[in-house]
Short mmCIF file of C-alpha atoms and ligand atoms in Angstrom, two decimals:
data_model
loop_
_atom_site.label_atom_id
_atom_site.label_comp_id
_atom_site.label_asym_id
_atom_site.label_seq_id
_atom_site.Cartn_x
_atom_site.Cartn_y
_atom_site.Cartn_z
CA MET A 26 44.33 176.36 84.99
CA ALA A 27 44.29 176.41 81.01
CA PRO A 28 44.26 173.15 79.27
CA VAL A 29 47.64 172.12 78.17
CA LEU A 30 47.99 171.66 74.27
CA SER A 31 50.25 168.78 73.10
CA SER A 32 52.56 170.97 71.21
CA GLN A 33 53.30 172.97 74.50
CA LEU A 34 54.40 169.58 76.33
CA PRO A 35 58.41 169.16 76.67
CA ARG A 36 59.61 166.63 74.31
CA TRP A 37 60.03 163.72 76.58
CA LYS A 38 56.44 163.90 77.67
CA LYS A 39 55.32 163.45 74.00
CA TYR A 40 57.07 160.04 73.81
CA LEU A 41 55.53 159.15 77.07
CA GLY A 42 52.19 157.71 75.83
CA LEU A 43 54.28 155.73 72.92
CA LEU A 44 56.44 154.20 75.84
CA LEU A 45 53.46 153.31 77.84
CA ALA A 46 51.83 151.87 75.03
CA ALA A 47 54.97 149.69 74.01
CA ALA A 48 55.17 148.37 77.76
CA VAL A 49 51.48 147.39 77.80
CA LEU A 50 51.86 145.80 74.75
CA GLY A 51 55.04 143.99 75.84
CA ALA A 52 53.36 142.87 79.10
CA LEU A 53 50.43 141.71 77.23
CA LEU A 54 52.58 139.53 74.85
CA SER A 55 54.61 137.79 77.48
CA PHE A 56 51.45 137.04 79.54
CA GLY A 57 49.80 135.85 76.54
CA LEU A 58 53.14 133.61 75.80
CA ASN A 59 53.38 132.54 79.36
CA SER A 60 49.61 131.33 79.43
CA TRP A 61 50.14 129.61 76.13
CA ARG A 62 53.16 127.67 77.36
CA SER A 63 51.63 126.78 80.48
CA SER A 64 48.71 125.48 78.93
CA SER A 65 50.05 123.11 76.43
CA PRO A 66 49.65 119.59 77.78
CA GLY A 67 52.36 117.14 78.78
CA GLN A 68 54.41 120.51 78.46
CA THR A 69 55.35 123.23 81.29
CA GLY A 70 52.04 123.42 82.58
CA ALA A 71 52.56 120.95 85.33
CA GLY A 72 49.90 122.28 87.54
CA GLY A 73 47.68 124.11 84.78
CA ALA A 74 46.81 127.66 85.80
CA THR A 75 48.53 127.29 89.05
CA THR A 76 52.05 126.45 87.28
CA VAL A 77 55.04 128.72 88.36
CA ASN A 78 58.30 129.23 86.33
CA ASN A 79 60.58 128.84 89.32
CA ARG A 80 63.40 126.20 89.57
CA SER A 81 65.02 127.70 92.62
CA SER A 82 65.30 126.61 96.47
CA ARG A 83 62.19 128.35 96.79
CA ALA A 84 60.19 126.60 93.92
CA PHE A 85 57.78 124.91 96.16
CA SER A 86 56.95 128.12 98.04
CA GLN A 87 55.43 130.16 95.44
CA PRO A 88 51.61 131.44 95.56
CA ALA A 89 49.80 130.17 92.52
CA PRO A 90 49.56 132.84 89.82
CA GLY A 91 46.05 134.41 88.78
CA LEU A 92 44.92 134.55 92.67
CA SER A 93 42.59 137.62 92.98
CA ALA A 94 43.94 140.64 95.51
CA ALA A 95 41.83 139.23 98.25
CA GLU A 96 42.90 135.54 97.58
CA PHE A 97 46.31 136.60 97.61
CA ASP A 98 46.11 138.33 101.12
CA GLN A 99 44.48 135.20 102.64
CA HIS A 100 47.31 133.06 101.03
CA ALA A 101 49.81 135.46 102.91
CA GLU A 102 48.33 135.39 105.89
CA GLY A 103 47.97 131.52 105.80
CA ASP A 104 51.88 131.65 104.69
CA ALA A 105 52.41 133.36 108.20
CA ASN A 106 50.22 130.75 110.02
CA PHE A 107 52.34 128.11 108.36
CA GLU A 108 55.43 129.69 109.67
CA ALA A 109 54.10 130.61 113.25
CA VAL A 110 55.93 128.79 115.91
CA PHE A 111 53.49 127.87 118.53
CA VAL A 112 54.51 127.89 122.47
CA THR A 113 52.99 126.91 125.56
CA ALA A 114 50.00 128.68 126.99
CA PRO A 115 49.64 131.33 128.32
CA ALA A 116 51.15 133.61 125.72
CA GLN A 117 50.42 136.93 123.83
CA VAL A 118 50.91 135.03 120.26
CA ASN A 119 50.42 131.40 119.25
CA PRO A 120 50.12 129.82 122.46
CA GLY A 121 48.64 125.98 122.77
CA LEU A 122 51.67 124.15 121.91
CA GLY A 123 51.52 120.62 123.46
CA PRO A 124 51.60 119.33 126.08
CA LEU A 125 52.97 116.65 123.57
CA PHE A 126 53.89 117.33 119.95
CA ASN A 127 56.35 116.44 117.22
CA ASN A 128 57.16 120.00 116.15
CA ALA A 129 56.09 123.47 116.69
CA ALA A 130 55.56 124.82 113.16
CA CYS A 131 54.01 123.45 110.11
CA VAL A 132 57.07 124.71 108.44
CA GLY A 133 59.56 122.96 110.84
CA CYS A 134 58.56 119.96 109.09
CA HIS A 135 57.54 120.60 105.76
CA ILE A 136 60.81 122.83 104.89
CA LYS A 137 60.26 125.23 102.38
CA ASP A 138 56.90 123.69 101.68
CA GLY A 139 58.76 120.61 100.69
CA ARG A 140 59.89 117.51 102.62
CA GLY A 141 61.54 117.13 105.97
CA MET A 142 64.38 114.81 106.77
CA PRO A 143 63.91 111.17 108.21
CA GLU A 144 64.99 112.52 111.56
CA PRO A 145 63.34 112.81 115.08
CA GLY A 146 61.19 116.07 115.25
CA GLN A 147 60.55 116.17 111.62
CA SER A 148 59.29 112.42 110.82
CA LEU A 149 56.17 110.91 112.63
CA VAL A 150 55.74 107.37 113.77
CA ARG A 151 52.48 106.32 113.31
CA VAL A 152 51.41 103.36 115.70
CA SER A 153 48.51 101.04 116.28
CA LEU A 154 47.83 97.53 117.55
CA PRO A 155 47.42 94.19 115.24
CA MET A 156 44.37 93.14 117.28
CA GLY A 157 41.52 94.77 118.94
CA GLU A 158 38.62 96.88 117.97
CA VAL A 159 39.14 99.12 114.98
CA ASN A 160 38.27 102.84 115.95
CA PRO A 161 36.07 103.75 112.87
CA ALA A 162 37.32 107.68 113.10
CA MET A 163 40.96 106.43 113.14
CA GLY A 164 40.83 103.54 110.97
CA VAL A 165 43.21 101.51 113.29
CA VAL A 166 43.34 99.82 116.64
CA PRO A 167 44.80 102.81 118.76
CA VAL A 168 47.46 101.97 121.28
CA PRO A 169 46.19 102.46 125.06
CA GLU A 170 47.51 105.70 126.46
CA ILE A 171 49.17 106.74 123.23
CA GLY A 172 46.76 106.73 120.30
CA VAL A 173 48.04 106.40 116.75
CA GLN A 174 51.00 108.75 116.62
CA ILE A 175 54.35 108.81 118.72
CA ARG A 176 54.91 112.41 120.17
CA ASP A 177 58.41 112.33 121.02
CA ARG A 178 58.55 115.95 122.45
CA ALA A 179 56.75 117.42 125.33
CA VAL A 180 56.55 121.05 126.93
CA TYR A 181 58.16 121.55 130.42
CA GLY A 182 56.46 119.31 133.28
CA HIS A 183 55.30 116.45 130.59
CA VAL A 184 56.76 113.35 129.25
CA PRO A 185 56.71 112.38 125.73
CA ASP A 186 55.10 109.35 124.52
CA ALA A 187 58.22 107.83 123.82
CA ARG A 188 61.81 108.61 122.55
CA MET A 189 62.60 107.91 119.18
CA ALA A 190 65.90 106.94 117.35
CA MET A 191 67.16 105.41 114.21
CA ASP A 192 69.85 104.04 112.43
CA TRP A 193 70.32 102.52 108.83
CA GLN A 194 70.59 98.96 107.48
CA THR A 195 72.23 98.61 103.97
CA GLN A 196 71.72 96.16 101.36
CA VAL A 197 73.34 95.59 97.92
CA GLY A 198 71.92 94.60 94.63
CA GLN A 199 72.89 94.22 90.78
CA TYR A 200 71.66 95.36 87.42
CA PRO A 201 71.18 92.79 85.10
CA ASP A 202 74.41 94.08 83.16
CA GLY A 203 76.47 93.86 86.05
CA ARG A 204 76.28 97.44 87.51
CA ALA A 205 76.16 97.32 91.51
CA TYR A 206 74.02 99.25 93.85
CA GLU A 207 73.42 99.94 97.46
CA LEU A 208 69.90 100.60 99.17
CA ARG A 209 69.43 101.46 102.74
CA SER A 210 66.40 101.26 105.03
CA PRO A 211 65.60 102.71 108.42
CA ARG A 212 65.57 100.88 111.64
CA LEU A 213 63.54 102.66 114.19
CA LYS A 214 64.26 102.56 117.89
CA LEU A 215 61.52 103.55 120.18
CA THR A 216 62.22 103.56 123.97
CA GLN A 217 59.65 104.17 126.73
CA ALA A 218 60.03 107.57 128.31
CA ASP A 219 56.67 107.61 130.53
CA PRO A 220 56.37 104.93 133.32
CA GLU A 221 52.80 105.03 132.69
CA LYS A 222 52.92 104.62 128.94
CA PRO A 223 54.43 101.14 128.22
CA LEU A 224 55.12 100.53 124.51
CA PRO A 225 53.36 97.20 123.74
CA ASP A 226 55.65 94.41 122.39
CA ASP A 227 53.28 93.85 119.21
CA MET A 228 52.80 97.48 118.71
CA LEU A 229 52.80 98.31 114.97
CA THR A 230 55.01 101.32 113.55
CA SER A 231 55.23 103.33 110.48
CA LEU A 232 57.84 105.98 109.76
CA ARG A 233 56.90 108.93 107.81
CA VAL A 234 58.98 112.11 106.52
CA PRO A 235 56.88 115.20 105.70
CA PRO A 236 56.16 115.20 101.97
CA PRO A 237 55.85 118.25 99.76
CA ILE A 238 52.51 119.96 99.76
CA PHE A 239 52.23 122.02 96.60
CA GLY A 240 49.78 120.98 94.24
CA SER A 241 47.43 119.21 96.73
CA GLY A 242 44.77 121.76 96.24
CA LEU A 243 44.40 120.48 92.71
CA LEU A 244 44.43 117.01 93.58
CA GLU A 245 41.56 117.73 96.21
CA VAL A 246 39.35 118.75 93.30
CA VAL A 247 39.87 115.90 90.93
CA PRO A 248 36.51 114.58 90.62
CA GLU A 249 36.03 111.28 92.77
CA VAL A 250 34.60 109.50 89.43
CA ALA A 251 37.81 110.11 87.50
CA ILE A 252 40.03 108.54 90.47
CA LEU A 253 37.58 105.64 90.80
CA ASP A 254 37.63 104.99 86.98
CA GLN A 255 41.38 104.28 87.25
CA ALA A 256 40.70 101.68 90.06
CA ASP A 257 41.09 98.05 88.99
CA PRO A 258 40.69 96.07 92.21
CA ASP A 259 40.30 92.63 90.67
CA ASP A 260 43.04 93.33 87.98
CA ARG A 261 40.51 92.73 85.51
CA ASN A 262 42.87 93.91 82.71
CA GLN A 263 45.69 91.40 83.95
CA ASP A 264 48.54 93.97 84.02
CA GLY A 265 49.59 92.83 87.30
CA ILE A 266 48.51 96.04 88.80
CA SER A 267 45.16 96.63 90.82
CA GLY A 268 44.95 99.98 92.27
CA ARG A 269 42.41 100.42 94.97
CA PRO A 270 40.70 103.53 96.59
CA ASN A 271 41.02 104.00 100.27
CA ARG A 272 37.61 104.53 102.25
CA VAL A 273 38.32 106.75 105.26
CA TRP A 274 36.33 108.74 107.69
CA ASP A 275 35.28 112.31 107.05
CA PRO A 276 35.22 114.00 110.81
CA GLY A 277 33.49 116.89 109.19
CA ALA A 278 30.59 115.27 107.44
CA GLN A 279 30.81 112.22 110.00
CA ALA A 280 30.70 109.83 107.23
CA GLU A 281 33.00 107.55 105.10
CA ALA A 282 34.58 109.20 102.24
CA LEU A 283 37.43 108.59 99.70
CA GLY A 284 40.78 109.22 100.94
CA ARG A 285 43.20 111.23 99.15
CA PHE A 286 46.02 112.75 101.33
CA GLY A 287 48.87 111.06 103.35
CA PHE A 288 51.20 108.42 102.21
CA LYS A 289 48.31 105.74 102.72
CA ALA A 290 45.53 108.27 101.36
CA ASN A 291 43.88 108.00 104.86
CA THR A 292 42.69 111.68 105.05
CA VAL A 293 39.83 112.96 103.05
CA SER A 294 40.54 116.79 102.66
CA LEU A 295 43.16 119.52 103.22
CA GLU A 296 41.18 120.83 105.78
CA VAL A 297 41.11 117.67 107.94
CA GLN A 298 44.84 117.07 107.01
CA THR A 299 45.56 120.56 108.54
CA ALA A 300 43.26 120.13 111.49
CA VAL A 301 45.08 116.72 112.10
CA ALA A 302 48.51 118.38 111.79
CA TYR A 303 47.73 120.95 114.23
CA PHE A 304 46.25 118.55 116.74
CA ASN A 305 48.52 115.41 116.44
CA ASP A 306 51.62 116.95 115.37
CA MET A 307 51.71 120.07 117.40
CA GLY A 308 49.14 119.41 120.16
CA VAL A 309 47.27 122.64 118.84
CA THR A 310 43.47 122.14 119.44
CA ASN A 311 41.15 123.45 116.57
CA PRO A 312 37.29 123.31 115.72
CA VAL A 313 37.70 120.01 114.03
CA PHE A 314 39.86 118.22 116.78
CA THR A 315 38.78 120.09 120.24
CA GLY A 316 40.43 117.93 122.71
CA GLY A 317 37.37 118.68 124.58
CA GLN A 318 38.36 122.41 125.10
CA ALA A 319 35.51 124.89 124.94
CA SER A 320 37.67 127.22 123.13
CA PRO A 321 40.36 125.71 121.18
CA ASP A 322 43.73 127.03 120.61
CA VAL A 323 43.08 128.23 116.99
CA ASP A 324 39.80 129.33 115.51
CA GLN A 325 37.87 128.32 112.14
CA LYS A 326 39.24 131.27 110.73
CA THR A 327 43.16 130.57 111.36
CA LEU A 328 42.28 126.93 110.21
CA ASP A 329 40.66 127.77 106.90
CA THR A 330 43.28 130.31 106.24
CA THR A 331 46.37 127.73 106.85
CA THR A 332 44.20 125.18 104.49
CA PHE A 333 43.79 127.71 101.86
CA TYR A 334 47.52 128.57 101.89
CA VAL A 335 48.23 124.94 101.24
CA GLN A 336 45.62 125.12 98.59
CA THR A 337 46.91 127.83 96.63
CA LEU A 338 50.63 126.94 96.37
CA GLY A 339 52.04 126.91 92.92
CA VAL A 340 53.34 123.87 91.13
CA PRO A 341 56.80 124.28 89.38
CA ALA A 342 56.76 124.03 85.90
CA ARG A 343 58.94 121.35 84.02
CA THR A 344 62.28 122.11 82.67
CA LEU A 345 64.44 120.84 79.33
CA ARG A 346 61.46 119.67 77.64
CA ASP A 347 63.26 120.19 74.45
CA ASN A 348 66.32 117.95 75.62
CA PRO A 349 66.17 114.71 73.46
CA GLN A 350 67.52 112.80 76.19
CA VAL A 351 64.38 114.07 78.54
CA GLN A 352 62.15 113.29 75.84
CA ARG A 353 63.52 109.76 75.05
CA GLY A 354 63.36 109.16 79.00
CA GLU A 355 59.74 110.35 78.87
CA ARG A 356 58.67 107.74 76.16
CA LEU A 357 60.64 104.97 77.93
CA PHE A 358 58.93 106.04 81.33
CA ALA A 359 55.64 105.03 79.65
CA GLN A 360 57.08 102.07 77.85
CA VAL A 361 58.22 100.18 80.92
CA SER A 362 54.68 101.10 82.33
CA CYS A 363 55.58 103.49 84.92
CA THR A 364 52.52 105.41 83.91
CA ALA A 365 50.23 102.53 84.90
CA CYS A 366 50.20 104.03 88.31
CA HIS A 367 52.05 107.30 87.95
CA VAL A 368 49.27 108.65 85.75
CA ALA A 369 50.69 111.55 83.81
CA THR A 370 47.36 113.53 83.14
CA LEU A 371 44.16 114.41 85.48
CA LYS A 372 41.73 117.20 85.14
CA THR A 373 40.36 118.88 87.83
CA GLY A 374 36.49 119.70 88.40
CA PRO A 375 34.74 122.61 89.69
CA ALA A 376 36.40 124.34 92.65
CA ASP A 377 35.64 127.00 95.17
CA ILE A 378 39.03 128.82 94.15
CA PRO A 379 38.74 129.64 90.58
CA VAL A 380 42.37 128.95 89.79
CA LEU A 381 41.97 125.38 90.79
CA ALA A 382 39.00 124.71 88.63
CA ASN A 383 38.79 122.78 85.21
CA GLN A 384 42.52 122.37 84.96
CA THR A 385 44.43 119.91 83.18
CA ILE A 386 47.34 118.66 85.43
CA HIS A 387 50.46 116.55 85.40
CA PRO A 388 50.81 115.13 88.74
CA TYR A 389 52.07 111.57 87.93
CA THR A 390 49.54 109.91 90.31
CA ASP A 391 46.35 107.87 90.38
CA LEU A 392 45.90 108.77 93.93
CA LEU A 393 45.07 104.98 94.44
CA LEU A 394 46.67 102.44 96.67
CA HIS A 395 49.02 99.98 95.47
CA ASP A 396 50.73 96.99 97.00
CA MET A 397 54.51 97.60 96.74
CA GLY A 398 55.75 94.34 98.27
CA GLY A 399 57.52 93.56 101.21
CA GLY A 400 60.77 95.64 101.22
CA LEU A 401 58.59 99.02 101.32
CA ALA A 402 55.74 97.41 103.72
CA ASP A 403 55.08 98.71 107.11
CA ASN A 404 52.89 96.17 108.04
CA ARG A 405 50.47 98.50 109.46
CA PRO A 406 47.09 98.51 108.10
CA ASP A 407 45.40 101.88 107.73
CA PHE A 408 41.50 101.90 107.01
CA ASP A 409 41.19 99.97 103.89
CA ALA A 410 45.03 100.26 103.01
CA SER A 411 46.88 97.03 103.62
CA GLY A 412 50.25 96.92 105.52
CA SER A 413 52.13 96.94 102.00
CA GLU A 414 50.02 99.15 100.21
CA TRP A 415 50.95 102.88 99.44
CA ARG A 416 49.33 105.74 97.52
CA THR A 417 51.08 106.43 94.31
CA ALA A 418 53.50 109.45 94.94
CA PRO A 419 52.98 112.39 92.91
CA LEU A 420 56.12 113.13 90.87
CA TRP A 421 55.55 116.73 89.94
CA GLY A 422 58.58 118.70 90.96
CA LEU A 423 60.61 115.61 91.75
CA GLY A 424 63.64 116.97 90.25
CA LEU A 425 63.76 120.06 92.64
CA VAL A 426 63.40 117.91 95.80
CA GLN A 427 67.00 118.25 96.66
CA THR A 428 67.17 121.73 95.32
CA VAL A 429 64.70 122.78 98.10
CA LEU A 430 66.23 120.58 100.61
CA PRO A 431 69.58 119.22 100.07
CA TYR A 432 69.85 115.70 101.12
CA ALA A 433 66.36 115.10 101.41
CA GLY A 434 65.15 111.61 100.91
CA TYR A 435 62.38 109.67 98.74
CA LEU A 436 59.72 107.35 99.48
CA HIS A 437 57.52 107.52 102.48
CA ASP A 438 60.22 107.21 105.02
CA GLY A 439 62.88 109.02 103.16
CA ARG A 440 64.85 105.72 102.74
CA ALA A 441 65.96 106.76 99.15
CA ARG A 442 69.14 109.00 98.89
CA THR A 443 68.69 109.39 95.13
CA ILE A 444 65.52 108.82 92.63
CA GLU A 445 67.10 105.75 91.29
CA GLU A 446 67.25 104.30 94.83
CA ALA A 447 63.53 104.98 95.08
CA VAL A 448 62.84 103.04 91.78
CA LEU A 449 64.91 100.20 92.76
CA TRP A 450 63.00 99.82 95.93
CA HIS A 451 59.38 99.29 93.61
CA ASP A 452 58.14 95.67 94.11
CA GLY A 453 54.83 93.95 94.29
CA GLU A 454 52.56 95.16 91.92
CA ALA A 455 55.26 97.45 90.62
CA ALA A 456 58.08 94.46 90.07
CA GLU A 457 57.42 93.89 86.29
CA SER A 458 57.86 97.49 85.60
CA LYS A 459 61.15 97.92 87.78
CA ALA A 460 62.29 94.83 86.23
CA GLN A 461 61.94 96.36 82.87
CA PHE A 462 63.56 99.62 83.94
CA MET A 463 66.56 97.45 85.29
CA ALA A 464 66.85 95.63 81.95
CA LEU A 465 67.24 98.70 80.06
CA GLY A 466 70.62 99.90 79.03
CA GLU A 467 72.80 102.08 81.28
CA ARG A 468 72.05 105.09 78.71
CA ASP A 469 68.25 104.44 78.70
CA ARG A 470 68.10 104.30 82.32
CA ALA A 471 70.15 107.59 82.49
CA ALA A 472 67.43 108.99 79.96
CA LEU A 473 64.55 108.03 82.23
CA LEU A 474 66.11 109.45 85.40
CA GLN A 475 66.87 112.74 83.50
CA PHE A 476 63.21 112.99 82.56
CA LEU A 477 62.36 112.46 86.25
CA ASN A 478 64.94 115.25 87.08
CA SER A 479 63.29 117.47 84.66
CA LEU A 480 59.75 117.22 86.40
C1 HEC B 20 56.12 116.88 112.93
C2 HEC B 20 56.27 116.86 111.40
C3 HEC B 20 55.11 117.70 110.92
C4 HEC B 20 53.97 118.72 111.08
C5 HEC B 20 54.41 119.82 112.12
C6 HEC B 20 53.13 119.11 110.04
N1 HEC B 20 53.35 118.07 109.20
FE1 HEC B 20 52.12 117.97 107.69
N2 HEC B 20 52.96 116.07 107.30
C7 HEC B 20 53.89 115.38 108.06
C8 HEC B 20 53.85 113.95 107.67
C9 HEC B 20 54.92 112.97 108.06
C10 HEC B 20 52.86 113.93 106.63
C11 HEC B 20 52.60 112.48 105.93
C12 HEC B 20 51.27 111.98 106.91
C13 HEC B 20 51.04 110.40 106.70
O1 HEC B 20 51.41 109.93 105.58
O2 HEC B 20 50.72 109.72 107.53
C14 HEC B 20 52.26 115.12 106.38
C15 HEC B 20 51.31 115.45 105.36
C16 HEC B 20 50.80 116.61 105.22
C17 HEC B 20 49.79 116.91 104.06
C18 HEC B 20 49.56 115.85 102.95
C19 HEC B 20 50.28 116.09 101.86
C20 HEC B 20 49.81 114.85 100.70
O3 HEC B 20 50.33 115.07 99.76
O4 HEC B 20 49.40 113.84 101.34
C21 HEC B 20 49.52 118.28 104.35
C22 HEC B 20 48.60 118.88 103.25
C23 HEC B 20 50.32 118.68 105.41
N3 HEC B 20 50.85 117.70 106.03
C24 HEC B 20 50.16 120.04 105.89
C25 HEC B 20 50.44 120.43 107.20
C26 HEC B 20 50.08 121.68 107.83
C27 HEC B 20 49.15 122.69 107.29
C28 HEC B 20 50.77 121.66 108.89
C29 HEC B 20 50.71 122.61 110.42
C30 HEC B 20 49.19 122.80 110.47
C31 HEC B 20 51.59 120.44 109.16
N4 HEC B 20 51.33 119.38 108.09
C32 HEC B 20 52.43 120.16 110.38
C33 HEC B 20 54.37 116.06 109.04
C34 HEC B 20 54.14 117.32 109.53
C1 HEC B 21 52.25 99.81 90.84
C2 HEC B 21 52.28 101.17 90.87
C3 HEC B 21 53.57 101.72 90.51
C4 HEC B 21 54.38 101.71 89.36
C5 HEC B 21 54.10 100.72 88.06
C6 HEC B 21 55.48 102.49 89.38
N1 HEC B 21 55.32 103.11 90.82
FE1 HEC B 21 56.58 104.56 91.44
N2 HEC B 21 55.47 104.62 93.25
C7 HEC B 21 54.37 104.16 93.46
C8 HEC B 21 54.08 104.24 94.85
C9 HEC B 21 52.84 103.66 95.51
C10 HEC B 21 54.91 105.00 95.34
C11 HEC B 21 55.23 105.32 96.92
C12 HEC B 21 55.90 104.41 97.59
C13 HEC B 21 56.42 104.85 99.11
O1 HEC B 21 56.62 106.01 99.39
O2 HEC B 21 56.82 103.73 99.64
C14 HEC B 21 55.94 105.27 94.33
C15 HEC B 21 57.24 106.15 94.50
C16 HEC B 21 57.89 106.41 93.33
C17 HEC B 21 59.11 107.58 93.63
C18 HEC B 21 59.47 108.09 94.57
C19 HEC B 21 58.54 109.36 94.63
C20 HEC B 21 58.91 110.25 96.21
O3 HEC B 21 58.23 111.25 96.07
O4 HEC B 21 59.28 109.98 96.98
C21 HEC B 21 59.60 107.50 92.21
C22 HEC B 21 60.87 108.28 92.01
C23 HEC B 21 58.79 106.54 91.35
N3 HEC B 21 57.82 106.01 92.01
C24 HEC B 21 59.28 106.33 90.10
C25 HEC B 21 58.79 105.27 89.26
C26 HEC B 21 59.29 104.90 88.17
C27 HEC B 21 60.20 105.43 87.35
C28 HEC B 21 58.50 103.78 87.83
C29 HEC B 21 58.77 102.82 86.57
C30 HEC B 21 59.88 102.18 86.56
C31 HEC B 21 57.62 103.64 88.68
N4 HEC B 21 57.51 104.60 89.83
C32 HEC B 21 56.47 102.75 88.65
C33 HEC B 21 53.61 103.05 92.66
C34 HEC B 21 54.30 102.64 91.42
#
C-alpha cells in the first residue's frame, strides 16, 4: 500500500495528533501536581508515595499508587485471599477452617480493611494466667487446654473454648467549664462451653477490636533505631512521658526482636501477624504455625501474598488542610503535647517494595508503649508490656473510621463511641496532656477534634 500523505487524511485525523499531545500533557501535569501535593510534608501525603486521594467508605481498601504491574497483580491476589471465606476440610476451595476459630475470613473482622465492632465474632479475647512459667514464644503464661486466645466458635462436632458475651457500663464526668460527658466501658462475660476446658478463676482477659490495617507496611520499614531513639524509658527529659519498646519473639528468626504490631506491639512483622491471624483467629494452619501438620492448610505463597496485600494498601490523604479551624486544631494538638506520643512525622528506610522505601509519613505514632492508666488497663502483661501499657495508636485515617464502618468504636476494645471519648479515656502518662485538652475552651476543643477528623 502506498504511504498516505498528511494532506490526504480526513480533517479529523489531522487533529488527532494534536489532541493526543494535549491529553498526554494534561495527564503529565495532573500527575506532577498530585505527586507534588502528596509530597509536601504535614500536608496531604499522610502515607508518602502510598497516599490515595479517597475519602469514601472504600478509603482504607485502595492499593497504593505506584505499584508495578506485577506488584498490582500480587496485591489483587492478596485481596482475594483477604476476602476468602474458609470452610471445613475437605473442600474444593479454602479448606482448613477451625476446628476452633473466631471468624472464617480476614475481612470478616477487618471490615473493608478497617475496624471491626466490639462484638463476639469480630473482637478477640486474649487470655493468660497471672502466675506460672511464661512461654518465651508467647510472652505470657498460657491457659491450660486453651492457650492465649478464646476461640468462641467451632466447626460441626467441636466445642468452642468458651462462650462470649458483653454489656456496657457507663460513667459520667465533667469538663472544667461544666460541660458533662458520659463514657462507657465493656464488661466481658465468658462462660465455660466445654466440660474439659474449665475457665480458671484467676484468668487474665483482654478484649481487642480489629484495628485498621492500611499503612502498616510503612510502619514495618521504619528503621528500628528511629523508633528506639524516641524511647525514654526512665523519663530523663522529665515530661512525665516515658515510652518503651516491646521486645517480643520472632518465630521466623527464632530470636527476640522489636515488636511493632497489635495493640501492645507484641508482633514483630506483618508476615507473623498474618500467620498468627490464620492460625489463632481462623484455625488455618500455615508454614509459620503448622499445628503439627505436614502439609498446612495454606502454603507459603498464600501467606506471602496475603501479607503483601496488607503491606501495599494506600493511606488516605488528609482533608480540609486549608481550613483555619483545622489548622488551629493542629497547633493545639501540639500545644497540649498530644504529639509527645502521637509523633506526626516518621521516615521509612530501605524496603523490598519500592513504594514503601524512604518515605516521609505522618502516622501520628511513636510505635512505643505508654502507661495509659487504670481506666484503660487490661491488667494482662504481654512480653515486656505491662497490664496498663498500650502502643500509641496511629491516627492517620481517623476521621474516616465511621465513614468506612458506621458505629465503629475507638481504642483497643472499641469502647469510645466518638473521637472525643477516646481522648477523655487518656490517663497515666497522658494525664497531663488530657487535662490540658479538657481545660481548653469549647471552641478550641472543637478545633482540635476537627483537626483529628481531617486525618
Ligand atoms: C476474629 C477477628 C480477626 C480475624 C479473622 C483477623 N483479624 Fe487481624 N486483628 C484482629 C484483632 C483483634 C487485632 C488486634 C490484635 C491484638 O492487638 O492483639 C488484629 C490485628 C491485625 C493486624 C495488626 C495491625 C496493627 O496495626 O497492629 C494485621 C496486619 C492483621 N490483623 C491482619 C489480618 C489478616 C491478614 C487476617 C487474615 C489472615 C486477619 N487479620 C484476621 C482481629 C482479626
Ligand atoms: C502518653 C502517650 C499519649 C499521649 C500524650 C496522647 N495519647 Fe492518644 N493514645 C495513646 C495510646 C497508647 C493510645 C491507644 C490506647 C488504647 O487503645 O487503649 C491512644 C489512642 C488515641 C486515640 C484513639 C485512636 C484509635 O484509633 O482508637 C485518639 C483519638 C487519641 N489517642 C488522641 C489523642 C489526643 C487528642 C491527645 C492529646 C490531648 C493524645 N491522644 C495524647 C497515647 C497517647
